[in-house]
PDBQT receptor file of N, H, CA, C and O in Angstrom, charges set to zero:
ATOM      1  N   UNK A   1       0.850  -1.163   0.000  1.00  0.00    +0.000 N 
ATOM      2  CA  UNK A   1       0.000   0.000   0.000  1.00  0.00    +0.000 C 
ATOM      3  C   UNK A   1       0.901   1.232   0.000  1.00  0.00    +0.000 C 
ATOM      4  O   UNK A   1       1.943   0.976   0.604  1.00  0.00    +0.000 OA
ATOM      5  N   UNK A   2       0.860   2.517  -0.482  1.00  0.00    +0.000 N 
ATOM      6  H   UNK A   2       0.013   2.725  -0.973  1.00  0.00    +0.000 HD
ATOM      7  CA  UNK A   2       1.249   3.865  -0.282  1.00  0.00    +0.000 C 
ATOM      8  C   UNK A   2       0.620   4.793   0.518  1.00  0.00    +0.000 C 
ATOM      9  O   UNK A   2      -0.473   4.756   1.085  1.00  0.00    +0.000 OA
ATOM     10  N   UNK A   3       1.275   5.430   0.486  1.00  0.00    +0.000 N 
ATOM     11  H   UNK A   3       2.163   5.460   0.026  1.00  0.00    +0.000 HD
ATOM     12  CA  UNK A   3       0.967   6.639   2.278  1.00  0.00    +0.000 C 
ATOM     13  C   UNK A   3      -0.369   7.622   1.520  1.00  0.00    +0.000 C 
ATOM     14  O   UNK A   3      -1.166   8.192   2.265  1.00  0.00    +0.000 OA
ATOM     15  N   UNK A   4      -0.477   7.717   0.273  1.00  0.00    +0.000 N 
ATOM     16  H   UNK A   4       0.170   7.254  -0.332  1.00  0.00    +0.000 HD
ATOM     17  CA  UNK A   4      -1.950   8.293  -0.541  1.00  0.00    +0.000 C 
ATOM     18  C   UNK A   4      -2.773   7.463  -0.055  1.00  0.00    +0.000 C 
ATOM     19  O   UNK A   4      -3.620   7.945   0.698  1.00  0.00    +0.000 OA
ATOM     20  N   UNK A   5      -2.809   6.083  -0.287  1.00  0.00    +0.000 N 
ATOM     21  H   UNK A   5      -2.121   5.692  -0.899  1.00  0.00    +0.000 HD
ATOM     22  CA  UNK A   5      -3.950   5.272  -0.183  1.00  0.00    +0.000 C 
ATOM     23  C   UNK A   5      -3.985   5.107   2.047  1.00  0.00    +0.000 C 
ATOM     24  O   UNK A   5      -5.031   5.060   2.695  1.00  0.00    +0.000 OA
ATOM     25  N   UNK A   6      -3.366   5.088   2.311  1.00  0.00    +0.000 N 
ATOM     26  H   UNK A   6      -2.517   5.127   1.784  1.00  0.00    +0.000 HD
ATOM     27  CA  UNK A   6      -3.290   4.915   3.776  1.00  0.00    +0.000 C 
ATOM     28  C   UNK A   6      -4.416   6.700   4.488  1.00  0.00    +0.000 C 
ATOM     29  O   UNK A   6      -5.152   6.612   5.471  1.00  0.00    +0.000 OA
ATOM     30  N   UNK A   7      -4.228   8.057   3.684  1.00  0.00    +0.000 N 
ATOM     31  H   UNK A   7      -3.630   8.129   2.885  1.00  0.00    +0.000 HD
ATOM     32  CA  UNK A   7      -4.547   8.838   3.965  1.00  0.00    +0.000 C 
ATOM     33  C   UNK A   7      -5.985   8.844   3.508  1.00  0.00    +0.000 C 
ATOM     34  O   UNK A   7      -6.902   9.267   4.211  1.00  0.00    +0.000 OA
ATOM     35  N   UNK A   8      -6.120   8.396   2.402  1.00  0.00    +0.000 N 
ATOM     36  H   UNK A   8      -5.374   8.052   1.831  1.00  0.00    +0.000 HD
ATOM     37  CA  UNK A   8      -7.496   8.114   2.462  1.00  0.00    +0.000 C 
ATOM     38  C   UNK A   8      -8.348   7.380   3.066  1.00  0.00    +0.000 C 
ATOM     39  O   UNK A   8      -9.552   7.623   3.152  1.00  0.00    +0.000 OA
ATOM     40  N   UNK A   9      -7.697   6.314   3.578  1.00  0.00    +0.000 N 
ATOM     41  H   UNK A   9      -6.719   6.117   3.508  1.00  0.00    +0.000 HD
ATOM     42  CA  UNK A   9      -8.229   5.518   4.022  1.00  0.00    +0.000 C 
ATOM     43  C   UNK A   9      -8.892   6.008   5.699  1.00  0.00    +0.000 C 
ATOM     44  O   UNK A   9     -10.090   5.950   5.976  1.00  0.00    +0.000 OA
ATOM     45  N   UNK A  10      -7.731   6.507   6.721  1.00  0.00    +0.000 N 
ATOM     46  H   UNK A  10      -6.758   6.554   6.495  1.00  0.00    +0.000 HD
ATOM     47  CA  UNK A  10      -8.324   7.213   7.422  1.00  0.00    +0.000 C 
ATOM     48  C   UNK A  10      -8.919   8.088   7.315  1.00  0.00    +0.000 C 
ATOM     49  O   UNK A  10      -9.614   8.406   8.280  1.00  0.00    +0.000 OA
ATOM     50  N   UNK A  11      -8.953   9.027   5.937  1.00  0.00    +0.000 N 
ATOM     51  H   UNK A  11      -8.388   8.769   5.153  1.00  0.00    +0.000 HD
ATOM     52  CA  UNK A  11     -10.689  10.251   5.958  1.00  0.00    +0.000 C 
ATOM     53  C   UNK A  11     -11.684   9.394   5.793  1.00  0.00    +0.000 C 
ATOM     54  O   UNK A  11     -12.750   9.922   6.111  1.00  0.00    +0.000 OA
ATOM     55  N   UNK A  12     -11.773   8.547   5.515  1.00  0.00    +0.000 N 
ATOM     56  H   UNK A  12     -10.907   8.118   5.258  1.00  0.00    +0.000 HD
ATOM     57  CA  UNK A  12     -13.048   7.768   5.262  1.00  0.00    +0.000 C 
ATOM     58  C   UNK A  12     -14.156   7.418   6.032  1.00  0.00    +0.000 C 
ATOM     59  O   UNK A  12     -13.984   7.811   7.186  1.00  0.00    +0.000 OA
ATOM     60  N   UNK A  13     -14.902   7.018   5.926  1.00  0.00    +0.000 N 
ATOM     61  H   UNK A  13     -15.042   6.699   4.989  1.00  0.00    +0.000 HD
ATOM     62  CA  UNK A  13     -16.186   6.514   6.896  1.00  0.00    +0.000 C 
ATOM     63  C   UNK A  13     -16.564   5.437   6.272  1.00  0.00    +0.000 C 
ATOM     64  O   UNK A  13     -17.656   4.928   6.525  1.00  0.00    +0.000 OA
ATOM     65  N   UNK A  14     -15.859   5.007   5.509  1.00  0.00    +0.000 N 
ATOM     66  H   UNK A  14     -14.972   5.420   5.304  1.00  0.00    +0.000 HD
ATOM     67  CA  UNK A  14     -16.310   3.504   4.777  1.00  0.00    +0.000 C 
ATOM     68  C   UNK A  14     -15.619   2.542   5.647  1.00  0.00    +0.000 C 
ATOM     69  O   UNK A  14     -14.598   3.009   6.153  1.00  0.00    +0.000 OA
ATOM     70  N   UNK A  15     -15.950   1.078   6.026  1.00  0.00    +0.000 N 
ATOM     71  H   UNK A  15     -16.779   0.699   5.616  1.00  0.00    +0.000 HD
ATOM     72  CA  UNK A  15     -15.065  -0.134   6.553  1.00  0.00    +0.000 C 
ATOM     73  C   UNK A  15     -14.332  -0.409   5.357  1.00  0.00    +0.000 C 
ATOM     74  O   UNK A  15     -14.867  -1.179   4.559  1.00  0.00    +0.000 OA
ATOM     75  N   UNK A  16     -13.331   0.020   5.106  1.00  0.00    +0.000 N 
ATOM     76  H   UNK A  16     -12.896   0.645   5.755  1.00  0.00    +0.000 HD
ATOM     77  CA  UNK A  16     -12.401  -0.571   3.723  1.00  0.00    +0.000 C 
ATOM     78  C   UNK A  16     -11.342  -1.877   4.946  1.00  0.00    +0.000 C 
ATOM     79  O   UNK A  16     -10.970  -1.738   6.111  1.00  0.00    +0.000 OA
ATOM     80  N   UNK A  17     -11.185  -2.986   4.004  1.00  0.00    +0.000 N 
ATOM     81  H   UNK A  17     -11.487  -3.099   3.058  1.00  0.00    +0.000 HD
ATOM     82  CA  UNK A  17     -10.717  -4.022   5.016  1.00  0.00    +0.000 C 
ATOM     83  C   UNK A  17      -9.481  -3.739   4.394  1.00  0.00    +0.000 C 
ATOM     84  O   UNK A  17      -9.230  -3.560   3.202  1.00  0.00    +0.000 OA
ATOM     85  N   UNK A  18      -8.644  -3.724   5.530  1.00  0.00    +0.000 N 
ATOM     86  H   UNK A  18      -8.848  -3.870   6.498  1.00  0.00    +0.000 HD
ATOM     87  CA  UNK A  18      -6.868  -3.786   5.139  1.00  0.00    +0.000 C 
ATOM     88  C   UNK A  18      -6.488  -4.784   6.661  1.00  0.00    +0.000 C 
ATOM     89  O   UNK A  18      -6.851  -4.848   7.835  1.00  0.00    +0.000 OA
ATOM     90  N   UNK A  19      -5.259  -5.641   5.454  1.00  0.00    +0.000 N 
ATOM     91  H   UNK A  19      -4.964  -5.589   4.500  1.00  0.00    +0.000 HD
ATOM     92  CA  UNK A  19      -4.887  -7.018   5.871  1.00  0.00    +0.000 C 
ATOM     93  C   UNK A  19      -3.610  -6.554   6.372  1.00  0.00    +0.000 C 
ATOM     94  O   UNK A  19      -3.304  -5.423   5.995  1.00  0.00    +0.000 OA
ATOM     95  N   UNK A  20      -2.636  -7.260   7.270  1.00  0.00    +0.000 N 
ATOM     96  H   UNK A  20      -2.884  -8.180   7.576  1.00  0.00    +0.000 HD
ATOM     97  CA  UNK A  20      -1.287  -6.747   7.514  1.00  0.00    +0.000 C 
ATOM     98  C   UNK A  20      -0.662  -8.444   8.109  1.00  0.00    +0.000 C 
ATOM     99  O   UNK A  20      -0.616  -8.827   9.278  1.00  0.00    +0.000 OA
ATOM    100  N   UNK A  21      -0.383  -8.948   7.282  1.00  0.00    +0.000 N 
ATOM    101  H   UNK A  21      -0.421  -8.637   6.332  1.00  0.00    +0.000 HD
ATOM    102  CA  UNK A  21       0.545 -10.369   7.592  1.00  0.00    +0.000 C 
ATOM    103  C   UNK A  21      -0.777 -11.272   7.486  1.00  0.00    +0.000 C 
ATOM    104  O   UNK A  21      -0.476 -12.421   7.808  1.00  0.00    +0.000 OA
ATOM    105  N   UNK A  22      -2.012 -11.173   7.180  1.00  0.00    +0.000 N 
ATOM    106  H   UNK A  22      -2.257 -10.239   6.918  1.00  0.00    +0.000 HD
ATOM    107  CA  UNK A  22      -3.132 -12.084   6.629  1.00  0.00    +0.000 C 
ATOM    108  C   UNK A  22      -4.233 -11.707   7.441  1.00  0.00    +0.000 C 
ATOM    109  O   UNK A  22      -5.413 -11.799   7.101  1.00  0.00    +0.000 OA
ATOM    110  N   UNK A  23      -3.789 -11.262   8.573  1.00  0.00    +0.000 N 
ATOM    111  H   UNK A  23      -2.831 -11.187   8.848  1.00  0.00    +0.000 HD
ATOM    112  CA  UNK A  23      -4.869 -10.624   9.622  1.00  0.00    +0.000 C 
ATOM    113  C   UNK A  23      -5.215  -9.105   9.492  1.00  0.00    +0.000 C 
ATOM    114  O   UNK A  23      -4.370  -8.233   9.290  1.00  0.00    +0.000 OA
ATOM    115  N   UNK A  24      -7.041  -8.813   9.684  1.00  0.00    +0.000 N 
ATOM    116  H   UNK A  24      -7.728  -9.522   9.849  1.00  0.00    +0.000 HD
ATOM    117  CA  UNK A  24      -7.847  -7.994   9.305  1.00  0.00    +0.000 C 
ATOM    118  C   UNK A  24      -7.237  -6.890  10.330  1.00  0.00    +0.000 C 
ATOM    119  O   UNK A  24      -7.024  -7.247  11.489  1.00  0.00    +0.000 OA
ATOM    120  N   UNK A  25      -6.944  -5.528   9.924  1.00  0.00    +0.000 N 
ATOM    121  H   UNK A  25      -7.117  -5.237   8.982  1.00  0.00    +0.000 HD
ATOM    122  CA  UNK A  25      -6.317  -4.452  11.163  1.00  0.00    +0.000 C 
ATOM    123  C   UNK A  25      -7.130  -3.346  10.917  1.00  0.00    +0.000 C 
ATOM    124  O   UNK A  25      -7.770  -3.180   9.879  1.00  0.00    +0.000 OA
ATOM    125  N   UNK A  26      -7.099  -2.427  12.076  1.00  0.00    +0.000 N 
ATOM    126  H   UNK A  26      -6.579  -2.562  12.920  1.00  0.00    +0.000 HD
ATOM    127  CA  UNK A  26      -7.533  -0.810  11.810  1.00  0.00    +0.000 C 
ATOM    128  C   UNK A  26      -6.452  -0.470  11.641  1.00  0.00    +0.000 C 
ATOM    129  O   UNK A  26      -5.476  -1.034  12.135  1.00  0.00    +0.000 OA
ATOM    130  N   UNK A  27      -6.403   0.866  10.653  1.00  0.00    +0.000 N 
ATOM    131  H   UNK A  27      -7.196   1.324  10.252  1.00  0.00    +0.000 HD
ATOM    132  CA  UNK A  27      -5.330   1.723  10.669  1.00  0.00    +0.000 C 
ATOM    133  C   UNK A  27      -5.765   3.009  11.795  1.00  0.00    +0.000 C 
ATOM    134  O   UNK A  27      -6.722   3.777  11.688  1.00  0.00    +0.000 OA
ATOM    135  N   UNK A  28      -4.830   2.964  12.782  1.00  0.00    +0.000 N 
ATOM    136  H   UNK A  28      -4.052   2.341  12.868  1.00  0.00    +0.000 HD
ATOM    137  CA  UNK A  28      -5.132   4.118  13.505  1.00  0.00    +0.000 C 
ATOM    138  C   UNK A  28      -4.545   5.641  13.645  1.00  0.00    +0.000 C 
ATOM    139  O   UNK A  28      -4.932   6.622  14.281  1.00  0.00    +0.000 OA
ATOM    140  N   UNK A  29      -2.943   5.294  12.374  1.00  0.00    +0.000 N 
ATOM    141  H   UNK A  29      -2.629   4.498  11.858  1.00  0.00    +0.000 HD
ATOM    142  CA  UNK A  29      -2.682   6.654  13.200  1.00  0.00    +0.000 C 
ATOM    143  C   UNK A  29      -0.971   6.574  11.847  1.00  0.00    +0.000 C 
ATOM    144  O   UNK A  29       0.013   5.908  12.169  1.00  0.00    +0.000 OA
ATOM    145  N   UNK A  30      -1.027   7.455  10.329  1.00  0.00    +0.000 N 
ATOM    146  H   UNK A  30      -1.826   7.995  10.068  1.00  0.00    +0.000 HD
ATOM    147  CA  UNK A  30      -0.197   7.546  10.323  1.00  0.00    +0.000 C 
ATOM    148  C   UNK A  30       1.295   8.357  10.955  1.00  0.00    +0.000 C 
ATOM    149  O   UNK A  30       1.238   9.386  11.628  1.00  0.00    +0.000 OA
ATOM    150  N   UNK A  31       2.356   7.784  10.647  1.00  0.00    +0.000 N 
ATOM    151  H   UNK A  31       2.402   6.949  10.100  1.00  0.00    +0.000 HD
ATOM    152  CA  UNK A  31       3.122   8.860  11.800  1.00  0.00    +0.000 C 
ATOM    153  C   UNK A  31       3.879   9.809  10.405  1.00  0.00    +0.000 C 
ATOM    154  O   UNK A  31       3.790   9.552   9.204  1.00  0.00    +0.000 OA
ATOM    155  N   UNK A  32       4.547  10.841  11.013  1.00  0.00    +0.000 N 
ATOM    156  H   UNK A  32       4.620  11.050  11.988  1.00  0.00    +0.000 HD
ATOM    157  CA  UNK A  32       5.327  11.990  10.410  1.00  0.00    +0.000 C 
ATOM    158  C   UNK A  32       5.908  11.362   8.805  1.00  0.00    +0.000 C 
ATOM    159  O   UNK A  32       5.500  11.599   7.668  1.00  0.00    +0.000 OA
ATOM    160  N   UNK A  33       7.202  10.340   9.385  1.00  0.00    +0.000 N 
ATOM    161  H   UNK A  33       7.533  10.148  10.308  1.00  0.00    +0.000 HD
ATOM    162  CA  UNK A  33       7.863  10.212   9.223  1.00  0.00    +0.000 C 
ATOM    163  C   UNK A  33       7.312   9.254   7.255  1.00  0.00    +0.000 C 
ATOM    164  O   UNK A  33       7.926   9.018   6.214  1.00  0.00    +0.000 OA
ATOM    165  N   UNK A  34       6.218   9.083   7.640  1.00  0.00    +0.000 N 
ATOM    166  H   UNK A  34       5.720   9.275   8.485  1.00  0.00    +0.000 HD
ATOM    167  CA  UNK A  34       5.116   8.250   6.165  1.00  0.00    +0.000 C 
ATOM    168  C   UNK A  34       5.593   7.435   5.655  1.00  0.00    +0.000 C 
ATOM    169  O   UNK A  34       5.576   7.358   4.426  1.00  0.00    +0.000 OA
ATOM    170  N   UNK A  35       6.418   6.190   6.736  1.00  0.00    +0.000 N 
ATOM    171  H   UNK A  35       6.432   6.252   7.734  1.00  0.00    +0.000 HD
ATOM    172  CA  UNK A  35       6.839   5.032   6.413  1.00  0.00    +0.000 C 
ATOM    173  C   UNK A  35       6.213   4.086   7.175  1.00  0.00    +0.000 C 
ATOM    174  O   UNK A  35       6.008   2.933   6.797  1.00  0.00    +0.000 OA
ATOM    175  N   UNK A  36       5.874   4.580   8.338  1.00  0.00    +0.000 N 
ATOM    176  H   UNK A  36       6.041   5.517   8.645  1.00  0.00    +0.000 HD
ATOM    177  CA  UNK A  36       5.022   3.909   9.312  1.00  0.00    +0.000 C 
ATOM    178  C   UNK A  36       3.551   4.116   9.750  1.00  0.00    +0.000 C 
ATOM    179  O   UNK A  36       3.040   5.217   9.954  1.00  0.00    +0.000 OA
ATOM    180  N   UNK A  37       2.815   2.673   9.894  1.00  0.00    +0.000 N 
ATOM    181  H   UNK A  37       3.230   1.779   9.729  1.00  0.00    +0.000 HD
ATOM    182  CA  UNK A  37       1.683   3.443  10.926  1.00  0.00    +0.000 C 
ATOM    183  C   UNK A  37       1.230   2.345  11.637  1.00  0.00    +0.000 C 
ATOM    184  O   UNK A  37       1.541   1.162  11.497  1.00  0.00    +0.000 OA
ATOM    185  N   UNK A  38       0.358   2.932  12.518  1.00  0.00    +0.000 N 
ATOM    186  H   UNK A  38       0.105   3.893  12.631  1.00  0.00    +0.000 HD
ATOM    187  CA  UNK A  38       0.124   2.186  13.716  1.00  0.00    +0.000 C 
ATOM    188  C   UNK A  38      -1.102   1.472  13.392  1.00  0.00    +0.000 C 
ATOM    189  O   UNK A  38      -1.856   2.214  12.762  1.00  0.00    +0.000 OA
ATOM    190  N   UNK A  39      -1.617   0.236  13.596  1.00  0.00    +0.000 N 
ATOM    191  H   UNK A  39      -1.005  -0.366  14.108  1.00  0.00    +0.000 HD
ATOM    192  CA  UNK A  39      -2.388  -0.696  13.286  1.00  0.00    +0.000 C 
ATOM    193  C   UNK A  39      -3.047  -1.391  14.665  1.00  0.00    +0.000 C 
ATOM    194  O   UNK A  39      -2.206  -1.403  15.564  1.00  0.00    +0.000 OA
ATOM    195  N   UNK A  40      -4.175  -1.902  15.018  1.00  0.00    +0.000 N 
ATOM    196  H   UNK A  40      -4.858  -1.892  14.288  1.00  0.00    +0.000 HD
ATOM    197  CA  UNK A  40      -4.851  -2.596  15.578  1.00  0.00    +0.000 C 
ATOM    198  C   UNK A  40      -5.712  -3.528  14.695  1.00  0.00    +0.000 C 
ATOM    199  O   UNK A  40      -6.395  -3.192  13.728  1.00  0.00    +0.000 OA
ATOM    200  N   UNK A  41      -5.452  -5.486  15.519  1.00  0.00    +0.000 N 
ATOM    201  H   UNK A  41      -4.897  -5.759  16.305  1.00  0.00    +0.000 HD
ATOM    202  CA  UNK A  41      -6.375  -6.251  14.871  1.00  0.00    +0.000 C 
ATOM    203  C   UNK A  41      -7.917  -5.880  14.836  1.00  0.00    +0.000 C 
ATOM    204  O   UNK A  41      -8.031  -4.864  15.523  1.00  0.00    +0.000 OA
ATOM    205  N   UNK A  42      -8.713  -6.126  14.514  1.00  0.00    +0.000 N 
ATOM    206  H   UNK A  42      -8.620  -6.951  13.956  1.00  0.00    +0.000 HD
ATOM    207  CA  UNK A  42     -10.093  -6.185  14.274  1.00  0.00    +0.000 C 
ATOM    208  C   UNK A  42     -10.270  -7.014  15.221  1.00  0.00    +0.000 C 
ATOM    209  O   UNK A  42      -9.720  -8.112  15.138  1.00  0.00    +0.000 OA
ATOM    210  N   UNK A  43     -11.125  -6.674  16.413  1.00  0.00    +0.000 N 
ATOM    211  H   UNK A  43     -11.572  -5.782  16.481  1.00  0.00    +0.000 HD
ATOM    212  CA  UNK A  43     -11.650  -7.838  17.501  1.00  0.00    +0.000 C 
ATOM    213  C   UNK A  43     -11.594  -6.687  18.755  1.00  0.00    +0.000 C 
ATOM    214  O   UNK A  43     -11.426  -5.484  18.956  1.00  0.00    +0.000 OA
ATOM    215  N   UNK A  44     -11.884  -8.073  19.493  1.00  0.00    +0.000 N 
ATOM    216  H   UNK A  44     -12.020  -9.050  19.330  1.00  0.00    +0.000 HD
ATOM    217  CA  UNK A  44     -11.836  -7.418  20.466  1.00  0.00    +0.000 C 
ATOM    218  C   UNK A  44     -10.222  -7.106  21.639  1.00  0.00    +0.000 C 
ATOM    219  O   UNK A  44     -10.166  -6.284  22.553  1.00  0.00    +0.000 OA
ATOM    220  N   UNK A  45      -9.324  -7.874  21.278  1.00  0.00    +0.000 N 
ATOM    221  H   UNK A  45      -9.369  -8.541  20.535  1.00  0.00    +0.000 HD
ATOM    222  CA  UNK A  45      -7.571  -6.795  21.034  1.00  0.00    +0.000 C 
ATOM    223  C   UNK A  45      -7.490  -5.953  20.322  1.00  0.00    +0.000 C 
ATOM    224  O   UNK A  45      -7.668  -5.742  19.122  1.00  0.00    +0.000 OA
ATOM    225  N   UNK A  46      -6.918  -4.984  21.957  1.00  0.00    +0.000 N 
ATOM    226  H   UNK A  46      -6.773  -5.155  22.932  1.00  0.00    +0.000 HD
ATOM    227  CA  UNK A  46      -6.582  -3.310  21.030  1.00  0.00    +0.000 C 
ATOM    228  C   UNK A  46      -5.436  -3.066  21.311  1.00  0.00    +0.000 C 
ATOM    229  O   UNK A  46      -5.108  -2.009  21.850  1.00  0.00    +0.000 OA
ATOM    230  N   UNK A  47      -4.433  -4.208  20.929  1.00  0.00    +0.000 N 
ATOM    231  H   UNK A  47      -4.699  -5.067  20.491  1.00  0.00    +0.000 HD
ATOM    232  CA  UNK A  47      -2.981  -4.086  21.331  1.00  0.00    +0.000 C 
ATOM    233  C   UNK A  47      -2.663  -3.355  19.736  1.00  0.00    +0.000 C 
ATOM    234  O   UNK A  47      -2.986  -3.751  18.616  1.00  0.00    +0.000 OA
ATOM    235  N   UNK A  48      -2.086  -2.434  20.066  1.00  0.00    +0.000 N 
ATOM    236  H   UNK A  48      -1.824  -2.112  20.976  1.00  0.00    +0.000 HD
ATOM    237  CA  UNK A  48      -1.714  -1.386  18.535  1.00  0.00    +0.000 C 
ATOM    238  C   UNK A  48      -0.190  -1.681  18.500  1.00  0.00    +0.000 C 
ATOM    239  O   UNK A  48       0.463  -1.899  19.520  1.00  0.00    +0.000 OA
ATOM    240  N   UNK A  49       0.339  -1.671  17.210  1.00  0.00    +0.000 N 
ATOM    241  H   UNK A  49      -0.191  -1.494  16.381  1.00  0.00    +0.000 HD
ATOM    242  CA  UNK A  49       1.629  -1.660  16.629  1.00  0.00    +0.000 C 
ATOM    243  C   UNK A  49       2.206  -1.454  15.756  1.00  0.00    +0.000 C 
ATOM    244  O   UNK A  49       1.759  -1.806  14.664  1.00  0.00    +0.000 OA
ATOM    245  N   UNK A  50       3.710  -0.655  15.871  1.00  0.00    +0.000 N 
ATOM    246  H   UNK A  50       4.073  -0.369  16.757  1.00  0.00    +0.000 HD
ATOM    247  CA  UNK A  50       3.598  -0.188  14.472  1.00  0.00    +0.000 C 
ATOM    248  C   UNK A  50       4.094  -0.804  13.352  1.00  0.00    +0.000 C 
ATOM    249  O   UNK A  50       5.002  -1.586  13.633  1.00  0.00    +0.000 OA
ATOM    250  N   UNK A  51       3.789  -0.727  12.010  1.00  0.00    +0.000 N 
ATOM    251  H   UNK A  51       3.051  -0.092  11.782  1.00  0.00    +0.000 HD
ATOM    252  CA  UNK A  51       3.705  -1.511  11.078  1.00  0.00    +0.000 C 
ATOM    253  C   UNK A  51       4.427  -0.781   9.814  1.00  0.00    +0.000 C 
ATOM    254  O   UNK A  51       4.137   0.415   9.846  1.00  0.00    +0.000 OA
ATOM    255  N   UNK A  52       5.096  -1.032   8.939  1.00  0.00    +0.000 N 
ATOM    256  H   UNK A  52       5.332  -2.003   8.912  1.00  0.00    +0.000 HD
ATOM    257  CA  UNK A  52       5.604  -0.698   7.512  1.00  0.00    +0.000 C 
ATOM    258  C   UNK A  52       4.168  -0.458   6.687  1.00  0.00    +0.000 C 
ATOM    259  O   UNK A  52       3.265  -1.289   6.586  1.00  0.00    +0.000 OA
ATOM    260  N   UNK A  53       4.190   1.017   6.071  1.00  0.00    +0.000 N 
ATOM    261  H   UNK A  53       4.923   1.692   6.153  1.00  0.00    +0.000 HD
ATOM    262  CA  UNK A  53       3.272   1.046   4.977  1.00  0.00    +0.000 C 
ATOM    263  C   UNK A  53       3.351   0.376   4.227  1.00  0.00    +0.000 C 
ATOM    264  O   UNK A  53       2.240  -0.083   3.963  1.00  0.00    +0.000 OA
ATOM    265  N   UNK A  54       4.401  -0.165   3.408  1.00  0.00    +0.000 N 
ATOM    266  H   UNK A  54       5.303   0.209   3.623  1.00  0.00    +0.000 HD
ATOM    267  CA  UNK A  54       4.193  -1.502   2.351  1.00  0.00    +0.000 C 
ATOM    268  C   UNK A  54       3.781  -2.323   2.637  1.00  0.00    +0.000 C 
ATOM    269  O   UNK A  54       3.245  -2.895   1.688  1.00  0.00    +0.000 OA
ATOM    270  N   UNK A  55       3.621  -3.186   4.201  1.00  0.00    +0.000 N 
ATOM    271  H   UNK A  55       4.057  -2.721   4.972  1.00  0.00    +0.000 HD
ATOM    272  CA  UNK A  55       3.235  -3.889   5.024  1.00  0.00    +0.000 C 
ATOM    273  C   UNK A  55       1.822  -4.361   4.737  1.00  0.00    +0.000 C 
ATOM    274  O   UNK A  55       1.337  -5.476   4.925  1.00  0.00    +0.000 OA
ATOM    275  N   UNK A  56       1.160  -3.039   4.139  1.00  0.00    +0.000 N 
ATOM    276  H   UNK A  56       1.555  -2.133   3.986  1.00  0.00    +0.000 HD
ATOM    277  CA  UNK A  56      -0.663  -3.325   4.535  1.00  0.00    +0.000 C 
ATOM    278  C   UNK A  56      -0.866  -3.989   2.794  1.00  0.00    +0.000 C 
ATOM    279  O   UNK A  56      -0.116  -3.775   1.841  1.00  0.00    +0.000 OA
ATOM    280  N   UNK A  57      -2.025  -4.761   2.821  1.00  0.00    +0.000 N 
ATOM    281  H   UNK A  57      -2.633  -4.935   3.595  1.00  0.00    +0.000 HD
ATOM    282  CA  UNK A  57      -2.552  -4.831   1.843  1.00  0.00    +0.000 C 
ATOM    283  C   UNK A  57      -4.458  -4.699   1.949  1.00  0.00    +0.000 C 
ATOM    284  O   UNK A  57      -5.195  -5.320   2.714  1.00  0.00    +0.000 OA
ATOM    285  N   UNK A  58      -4.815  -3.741   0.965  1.00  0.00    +0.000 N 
ATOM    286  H   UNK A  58      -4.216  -3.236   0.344  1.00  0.00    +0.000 HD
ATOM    287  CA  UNK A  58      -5.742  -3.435   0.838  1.00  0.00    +0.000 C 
ATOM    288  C   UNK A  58      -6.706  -4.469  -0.149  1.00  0.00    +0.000 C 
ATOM    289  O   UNK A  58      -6.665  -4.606  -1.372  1.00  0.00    +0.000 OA
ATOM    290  N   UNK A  59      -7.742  -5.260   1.044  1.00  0.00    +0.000 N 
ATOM    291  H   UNK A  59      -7.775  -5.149   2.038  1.00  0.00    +0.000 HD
ATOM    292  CA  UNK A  59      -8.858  -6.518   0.389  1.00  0.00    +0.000 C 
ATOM    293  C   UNK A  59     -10.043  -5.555  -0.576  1.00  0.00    +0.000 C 
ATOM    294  O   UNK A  59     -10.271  -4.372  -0.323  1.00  0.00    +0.000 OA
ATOM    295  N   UNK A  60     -10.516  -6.097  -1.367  1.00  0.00    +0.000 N 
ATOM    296  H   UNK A  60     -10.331  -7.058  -1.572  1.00  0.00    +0.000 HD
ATOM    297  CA  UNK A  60     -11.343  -5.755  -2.652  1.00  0.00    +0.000 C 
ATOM    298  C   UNK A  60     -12.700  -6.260  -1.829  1.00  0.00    +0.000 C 
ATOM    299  O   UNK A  60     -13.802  -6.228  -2.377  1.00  0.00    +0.000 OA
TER     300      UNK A  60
């Protein structure tokens, strides 16, 4: 994924599903630096971590 598609993704109000190692995540929070961002699984763990933007892949 790219830091365009990651920024849209948080303006959104749509559930767009993005995967990060096969498991479903929120994106919560890109950082400055727009190599990283912080991710939480989908569930009920809200252990957040940060993750490589190339990292994510965005499900259809």
């Amino acid at each position: 994924m790219d830091v365009n598609r990651v920024k849209q993704i948080l303006s959104s109000s749509a559930d767009i599903n993005v995967l990060y190692n096969g498991a479903s995540v929120w994106i919560d929070e890109l950082h400055e630096s727009g190599k990283l961002v912080t991710v939480h699984l989908r569930g009920p763990l809200e252990e957040r971590t940060q993750v490589a933007v190339e990292d994510l892949v965005e499900v259809d």
